[in-house]
Amino acid sequence: MKFTEKIQKLLHRTAPGHEYYCGEYHGGEAKYEYIPTLEGDRIADGDFEYTEYYGGGLYGKAVGRFAQGRKEGTWRFHRKGSSSDRDLVVEFVGGHISGDLEFTSKEVSLERFWNNELHVTIVKDKICGKFYGVFNGQSFEGNCDDDGFPDGQWTLTENDGEETGNLHKETWEHGKIVASVKENAKRKTTKKVNPRVREHINYLIDNDVLQLLAILKKGAKTPTLHIQRKKDAEV
């Protein structure tokens, strides 16, 4: 054990029946309280902080708390990449994602700089209620029903590039697409297009949200979180 780890362990006050660990953990470093079992196992219970290092100053970090081995309350995940900073704040109840989920990122390339965002509410492993966000310069918003299916009016506004001014409008009825058009106020045009918002949200979930949650999988079961649609033939 490193000298600094010994000092931290001596200074840390643990709850009755708990012990404190500070040191190497699954290829990274962790600080956490746990309940020791007679079998020699550790049940995480209390504050937990984990950092994994990728080299070159890049890292991933997860900070939150456990209750009897399960993630509980607010957890924060951060990943510092070579061309991005990504953050996720999510609520857990008994090891399940339940409540607000907020993802934000700052992305940089040689040509430009942009932000991505996703703000949703998770109920029973599904996105429900109102949501909004930004994907590659395109702001979007909409609503899902209590079963997690698209419902009501969804919109996507293109804010940069040659397509600035385009407004995509999608109308959903409990998972079935009713209408999808693209309007351009400058050109005063409207044409039918394929729906796009759901694919953008699922892309952010796959490539950002789930990747951040994977920094520390312990103590939770991660659902797909995808927004599903019903087949056009379904009623």
mmCIF file of C-alpha atoms in Angstrom:
data_model
loop_
_atom_site.group_PDB
_atom_site.id
_atom_site.type_symbol
_atom_site.label_atom_id
_atom_site.label_comp_id
_atom_site.label_asym_id
_atom_site.label_seq_id
_atom_site.Cartn_x
_atom_site.Cartn_y
_atom_site.Cartn_z
ATOM 1 C CA MET A 1 0.000 0.000 0.000
ATOM 2 C CA LYS A 2 1.337 3.441 -0.951
ATOM 3 C CA PHE A 3 2.135 5.921 1.833
ATOM 4 C CA THR A 4 -0.619 8.326 0.727
ATOM 5 C CA GLU A 5 -3.134 5.459 0.715
ATOM 6 C CA LYS A 6 -2.132 4.522 4.257
ATOM 7 C CA ILE A 7 -2.655 8.123 5.410
ATOM 8 C CA GLN A 8 -6.072 8.320 3.740
ATOM 9 C CA LYS A 9 -7.125 5.059 5.353
ATOM 10 C CA LEU A 10 -6.004 6.251 8.798
ATOM 11 C CA LEU A 11 -7.809 9.584 8.456
ATOM 12 C CA HIS A 12 -11.040 8.222 7.006
ATOM 13 C CA ARG A 13 -13.880 7.671 9.463
ATOM 14 C CA THR A 14 -16.019 4.686 8.620
ATOM 15 C CA ALA A 15 -19.535 3.822 9.761
ATOM 16 C CA PRO A 16 -19.937 1.097 12.420
ATOM 17 C CA GLY A 17 -19.399 -2.370 10.956
ATOM 18 C CA HIS A 18 -17.684 -0.938 7.883
ATOM 19 C CA GLU A 19 -14.120 -0.841 6.627
ATOM 20 C CA TYR A 20 -12.404 1.513 4.182
ATOM 21 C CA TYR A 21 -10.367 0.656 1.095
ATOM 22 C CA CYS A 22 -8.098 2.936 -0.885
ATOM 23 C CA GLY A 23 -5.888 1.511 -3.609
ATOM 24 C CA GLU A 24 -5.743 -0.451 -6.854
ATOM 25 C CA TYR A 25 -9.049 -1.681 -8.241
ATOM 26 C CA HIS A 26 -9.675 -3.486 -11.558
ATOM 27 C CA GLY A 27 -6.822 -1.776 -13.370
ATOM 28 C CA GLY A 28 -7.571 1.631 -11.873
ATOM 29 C CA GLU A 29 -7.821 3.142 -8.410
ATOM 30 C CA ALA A 30 -10.750 3.241 -5.995
ATOM 31 C CA LYS A 31 -11.763 4.623 -2.617
ATOM 32 C CA TYR A 32 -14.804 3.133 -0.927
ATOM 33 C CA GLU A 33 -16.448 1.847 2.242
ATOM 34 C CA TYR A 34 -17.587 -1.743 2.503
ATOM 35 C CA ILE A 35 -19.091 -4.311 4.835
ATOM 36 C CA PRO A 36 -16.795 -7.338 5.276
ATOM 37 C CA THR A 37 -18.495 -10.737 5.232
ATOM 38 C CA LEU A 38 -17.528 -13.918 7.071
ATOM 39 C CA GLU A 39 -16.634 -15.440 3.692
ATOM 40 C CA GLY A 40 -14.103 -12.682 3.082
ATOM 41 C CA ASP A 41 -16.168 -10.800 0.523
ATOM 42 C CA ARG A 42 -16.760 -7.051 0.460
ATOM 43 C CA ILE A 43 -20.202 -5.500 0.123
ATOM 44 C CA ALA A 44 -19.818 -1.904 -1.070
ATOM 45 C CA ASP A 45 -21.866 0.328 1.216
ATOM 46 C CA GLY A 46 -21.308 4.082 1.280
ATOM 47 C CA ASP A 47 -19.373 6.546 -0.860
ATOM 48 C CA PHE A 48 -17.510 5.106 -3.830
ATOM 49 C CA GLU A 49 -14.998 6.722 -6.190
ATOM 50 C CA TYR A 50 -13.267 4.952 -9.055
ATOM 51 C CA THR A 51 -10.804 6.221 -11.663
ATOM 52 C CA GLU A 52 -9.373 4.314 -14.602
ATOM 53 C CA TYR A 53 -6.428 5.689 -16.583
ATOM 54 C CA TYR A 54 -5.916 5.410 -20.337
ATOM 55 C CA GLY A 55 -2.516 7.115 -20.631
ATOM 56 C CA GLY A 56 -1.590 10.541 -21.934
ATOM 57 C CA GLY A 57 -3.638 12.274 -19.252
ATOM 58 C CA LEU A 58 -6.862 10.592 -20.385
ATOM 59 C CA TYR A 59 -9.116 8.918 -17.837
ATOM 60 C CA GLY A 60 -12.601 7.791 -16.840
ATOM 61 C CA LYS A 61 -14.176 8.443 -13.446
ATOM 62 C CA ALA A 62 -17.275 7.302 -11.539
ATOM 63 C CA VAL A 63 -18.431 8.854 -8.252
ATOM 64 C CA GLY A 64 -21.501 7.941 -6.209
ATOM 65 C CA ARG A 65 -22.607 5.718 -3.385
ATOM 66 C CA PHE A 66 -23.682 2.147 -2.771
ATOM 67 C CA ALA A 67 -26.344 0.769 -0.456
ATOM 68 C CA GLN A 68 -25.845 -2.908 0.367
ATOM 69 C CA GLY A 69 -23.889 -3.533 -2.820
ATOM 70 C CA ARG A 70 -26.198 -1.650 -5.177
ATOM 71 C CA LYS A 71 -25.841 1.771 -6.751
ATOM 72 C CA GLU A 72 -28.081 4.293 -5.026
ATOM 73 C CA GLY A 73 -28.846 7.986 -5.491
ATOM 74 C CA THR A 74 -26.925 10.331 -7.794
ATOM 75 C CA TRP A 75 -23.967 8.984 -9.727
ATOM 76 C CA ARG A 76 -21.592 11.052 -11.848
ATOM 77 C CA PHE A 77 -19.499 9.628 -14.678
ATOM 78 C CA HIS A 78 -16.803 11.522 -16.572
ATOM 79 C CA ARG A 79 -14.502 10.591 -19.423
ATOM 80 C CA LYS A 80 -11.624 12.771 -20.557
ATOM 81 C CA GLY A 81 -10.768 11.869 -24.144
ATOM 82 C CA SER A 82 -8.196 13.204 -26.584
ATOM 83 C CA SER A 83 -10.800 15.329 -28.370
ATOM 84 C CA SER A 84 -13.778 15.280 -25.990
ATOM 85 C CA ASP A 85 -15.030 15.757 -22.442
ATOM 86 C CA ARG A 86 -18.124 13.716 -21.623
ATOM 87 C CA ASP A 87 -20.266 13.812 -18.490
ATOM 88 C CA LEU A 88 -23.221 11.793 -17.285
ATOM 89 C CA VAL A 89 -25.371 12.393 -14.204
ATOM 90 C CA VAL A 90 -27.887 9.653 -13.469
ATOM 91 C CA GLU A 91 -30.152 8.567 -10.619
ATOM 92 C CA PHE A 92 -30.207 5.001 -9.274
ATOM 93 C CA VAL A 93 -32.725 3.277 -7.011
ATOM 94 C CA GLY A 94 -31.755 -0.167 -5.755
ATOM 95 C CA GLY A 95 -29.293 -0.711 -8.592
ATOM 96 C CA HIS A 96 -31.722 0.389 -11.311
ATOM 97 C CA ILE A 97 -31.588 3.617 -13.291
ATOM 98 C CA SER A 98 -34.665 5.536 -12.181
ATOM 99 C CA GLY A 99 -35.282 9.252 -12.583
ATOM 100 C CA ASP A 100 -33.376 11.959 -14.412
ATOM 101 C CA LEU A 101 -30.510 11.143 -16.760
ATOM 102 C CA GLU A 102 -28.413 14.010 -18.133
ATOM 103 C CA PHE A 103 -25.598 13.598 -20.637
ATOM 104 C CA THR A 104 -23.420 16.451 -21.912
ATOM 105 C CA SER A 105 -20.274 16.511 -24.005
ATOM 106 C CA LYS A 106 -17.816 18.906 -25.604
ATOM 107 C CA GLU A 107 -16.390 17.612 -28.867
ATOM 108 C CA VAL A 108 -13.486 19.071 -30.849
ATOM 109 C CA SER A 109 -12.132 18.307 -34.308
ATOM 110 C CA LEU A 110 -9.689 20.081 -36.621
ATOM 111 C CA GLU A 111 -12.601 21.754 -38.381
ATOM 112 C CA ARG A 112 -14.972 22.727 -35.583
ATOM 113 C CA PHE A 113 -16.252 22.512 -32.013
ATOM 114 C CA TRP A 114 -19.698 21.280 -30.955
ATOM 115 C CA ASN A 115 -21.741 20.047 -27.986
ATOM 116 C CA ASN A 116 -24.013 17.037 -27.578
ATOM 117 C CA GLU A 117 -26.720 16.773 -24.915
ATOM 118 C CA LEU A 118 -29.424 14.364 -23.839
ATOM 119 C CA HIS A 119 -31.899 15.007 -21.020
ATOM 120 C CA VAL A 120 -34.411 12.224 -20.331
ATOM 121 C CA THR A 121 -36.342 10.577 -17.505
ATOM 122 C CA ILE A 122 -36.027 6.830 -16.942
ATOM 123 C CA VAL A 123 -38.952 4.844 -15.520
ATOM 124 C CA LYS A 124 -38.739 1.033 -15.289
ATOM 125 C CA ASP A 125 -35.691 0.930 -17.599
ATOM 126 C CA LYS A 126 -37.428 3.014 -20.292
ATOM 127 C CA ILE A 127 -37.346 6.641 -21.408
ATOM 128 C CA CYS A 128 -40.713 8.156 -20.452
ATOM 129 C CA GLY A 129 -42.199 11.639 -20.582
ATOM 130 C CA LYS A 130 -40.605 14.708 -22.130
ATOM 131 C CA PHE A 131 -37.022 14.761 -23.379
ATOM 132 C CA TYR A 132 -34.718 17.181 -25.177
ATOM 133 C CA GLY A 133 -31.138 17.426 -26.372
ATOM 134 C CA VAL A 134 -28.623 18.422 -29.028
ATOM 135 C CA PHE A 135 -26.983 16.122 -31.556
ATOM 136 C CA ASN A 136 -24.175 17.433 -33.765
ATOM 137 C CA GLY A 137 -25.628 20.943 -33.951
ATOM 138 C CA GLN A 138 -29.241 19.794 -34.180
ATOM 139 C CA SER A 139 -31.579 20.474 -31.253
ATOM 140 C CA PHE A 140 -34.465 18.079 -30.675
ATOM 141 C CA GLU A 141 -37.330 17.463 -28.278
ATOM 142 C CA GLY A 142 -40.300 15.169 -27.888
ATOM 143 C CA ASN A 143 -42.208 12.846 -25.626
ATOM 144 C CA CYS A 144 -42.539 9.122 -24.869
ATOM 145 C CA ASP A 145 -45.594 7.432 -23.392
ATOM 146 C CA ASP A 146 -45.656 5.420 -20.155
ATOM 147 C CA ASP A 147 -44.528 2.307 -22.044
ATOM 148 C CA GLY A 148 -41.491 4.073 -23.503
ATOM 149 C CA PHE A 149 -42.854 4.424 -27.041
ATOM 150 C CA PRO A 150 -42.671 7.668 -29.066
ATOM 151 C CA ASP A 151 -45.825 9.721 -28.671
ATOM 152 C CA GLY A 152 -47.025 13.144 -29.754
ATOM 153 C CA GLN A 153 -45.046 15.830 -31.597
ATOM 154 C CA TRP A 154 -41.283 15.451 -32.020
ATOM 155 C CA THR A 155 -39.117 18.168 -33.565
ATOM 156 C CA LEU A 156 -35.529 18.543 -34.722
ATOM 157 C CA THR A 157 -34.021 21.898 -35.715
ATOM 158 C CA GLU A 158 -30.835 22.085 -37.755
ATOM 159 C CA ASN A 159 -28.749 24.980 -36.429
ATOM 160 C CA ASP A 160 -25.576 24.978 -38.471
ATOM 161 C CA GLY A 161 -24.168 24.298 -41.922
ATOM 162 C CA GLU A 162 -26.038 24.484 -45.211
ATOM 163 C CA GLU A 163 -29.153 22.940 -43.668
ATOM 164 C CA THR A 164 -29.654 25.739 -41.112
ATOM 165 C CA GLY A 165 -33.328 26.590 -40.872
ATOM 166 C CA ASN A 166 -34.678 23.128 -41.530
ATOM 167 C CA LEU A 167 -37.321 21.992 -39.058
ATOM 168 C CA HIS A 168 -38.160 18.285 -38.908
ATOM 169 C CA LYS A 169 -41.598 17.484 -37.501
ATOM 170 C CA GLU A 170 -42.568 13.967 -36.530
ATOM 171 C CA THR A 171 -45.979 12.900 -35.251
ATOM 172 C CA TRP A 172 -46.182 9.665 -33.260
ATOM 173 C CA GLU A 173 -49.052 7.723 -31.727
ATOM 174 C CA HIS A 174 -47.841 5.301 -29.061
ATOM 175 C CA GLY A 175 -44.919 3.949 -31.069
ATOM 176 C CA LYS A 176 -46.316 4.315 -34.588
ATOM 177 C CA ILE A 177 -45.123 7.057 -36.918
ATOM 178 C CA VAL A 178 -48.069 9.022 -38.324
ATOM 179 C CA ALA A 179 -46.255 11.786 -40.203
ATOM 180 C CA SER A 180 -42.720 13.033 -40.778
ATOM 181 C CA VAL A 181 -41.914 16.189 -42.753
ATOM 182 C CA LYS A 182 -39.075 18.682 -43.210
ATOM 183 C CA GLU A 183 -39.943 22.372 -43.393
ATOM 184 C CA ASN A 184 -37.690 25.217 -44.513
ATOM 185 C CA ALA A 185 -38.997 28.678 -43.621
ATOM 186 C CA LYS A 186 -36.550 30.497 -45.928
ATOM 187 C CA ARG A 187 -37.463 28.475 -48.993
ATOM 188 C CA LYS A 188 -41.063 27.987 -47.842
ATOM 189 C CA THR A 189 -40.885 24.298 -48.660
ATOM 190 C CA THR A 190 -42.289 21.179 -46.970
ATOM 191 C CA LYS A 191 -41.518 17.610 -47.963
ATOM 192 C CA LYS A 192 -41.957 14.146 -46.507
ATOM 193 C CA VAL A 193 -38.832 12.599 -44.975
ATOM 194 C CA ASN A 194 -37.927 9.589 -42.855
ATOM 195 C CA PRO A 195 -38.040 10.169 -39.073
ATOM 196 C CA ARG A 196 -34.615 10.948 -37.584
ATOM 197 C CA VAL A 197 -34.876 11.931 -33.922
ATOM 198 C CA ARG A 198 -35.166 8.422 -32.473
ATOM 199 C CA GLU A 199 -32.029 7.292 -34.310
ATOM 200 C CA HIS A 200 -30.071 10.279 -32.958
ATOM 201 C CA ILE A 201 -31.138 9.538 -29.375
ATOM 202 C CA ASN A 202 -30.278 5.847 -29.668
ATOM 203 C CA TYR A 203 -26.893 6.792 -31.162
ATOM 204 C CA LEU A 204 -26.106 8.999 -28.158
ATOM 205 C CA ILE A 205 -27.181 6.194 -25.828
ATOM 206 C CA ASP A 206 -24.994 3.573 -27.534
ATOM 207 C CA ASN A 207 -21.890 5.679 -28.129
ATOM 208 C CA ASP A 208 -21.910 7.903 -25.066
ATOM 209 C CA VAL A 209 -24.322 7.039 -22.252
ATOM 210 C CA LEU A 210 -23.651 3.286 -22.165
ATOM 211 C CA GLN A 211 -19.914 3.850 -22.591
ATOM 212 C CA LEU A 212 -19.860 6.129 -19.552
ATOM 213 C CA LEU A 213 -21.930 3.705 -17.479
ATOM 214 C CA ALA A 214 -19.426 0.976 -18.409
ATOM 215 C CA ILE A 215 -16.672 2.787 -16.491
ATOM 216 C CA LEU A 216 -18.102 1.115 -13.390
ATOM 217 C CA LYS A 217 -20.704 -1.595 -14.004
ATOM 218 C CA LYS A 218 -20.634 -2.866 -10.418
ATOM 219 C CA GLY A 219 -23.872 -2.733 -8.464
ATOM 220 C CA ALA A 220 -26.304 -2.122 -11.321
ATOM 221 C CA LYS A 221 -27.957 -3.790 -14.280
ATOM 222 C CA THR A 222 -27.823 -1.567 -17.337
ATOM 223 C CA PRO A 223 -30.796 -1.794 -19.732
ATOM 224 C CA THR A 224 -30.483 -0.952 -23.428
ATOM 225 C CA LEU A 225 -32.393 2.340 -22.869
ATOM 226 C CA HIS A 226 -33.235 2.442 -26.593
ATOM 227 C CA ILE A 227 -36.455 4.095 -27.699
ATOM 228 C CA GLN A 228 -38.349 1.433 -29.630
ATOM 229 C CA ARG A 229 -41.002 1.931 -32.296
ATOM 230 C CA LYS A 230 -43.868 -0.309 -33.286
ATOM 231 C CA LYS A 231 -44.000 -1.773 -36.759
ATOM 232 C CA ASP A 232 -46.350 0.055 -39.080
ATOM 233 C CA ALA A 233 -48.503 -3.061 -39.297
ATOM 234 C CA GLU A 234 -49.094 -3.136 -35.535
ATOM 235 C CA VAL A 235 -52.201 -1.509 -34.074
#
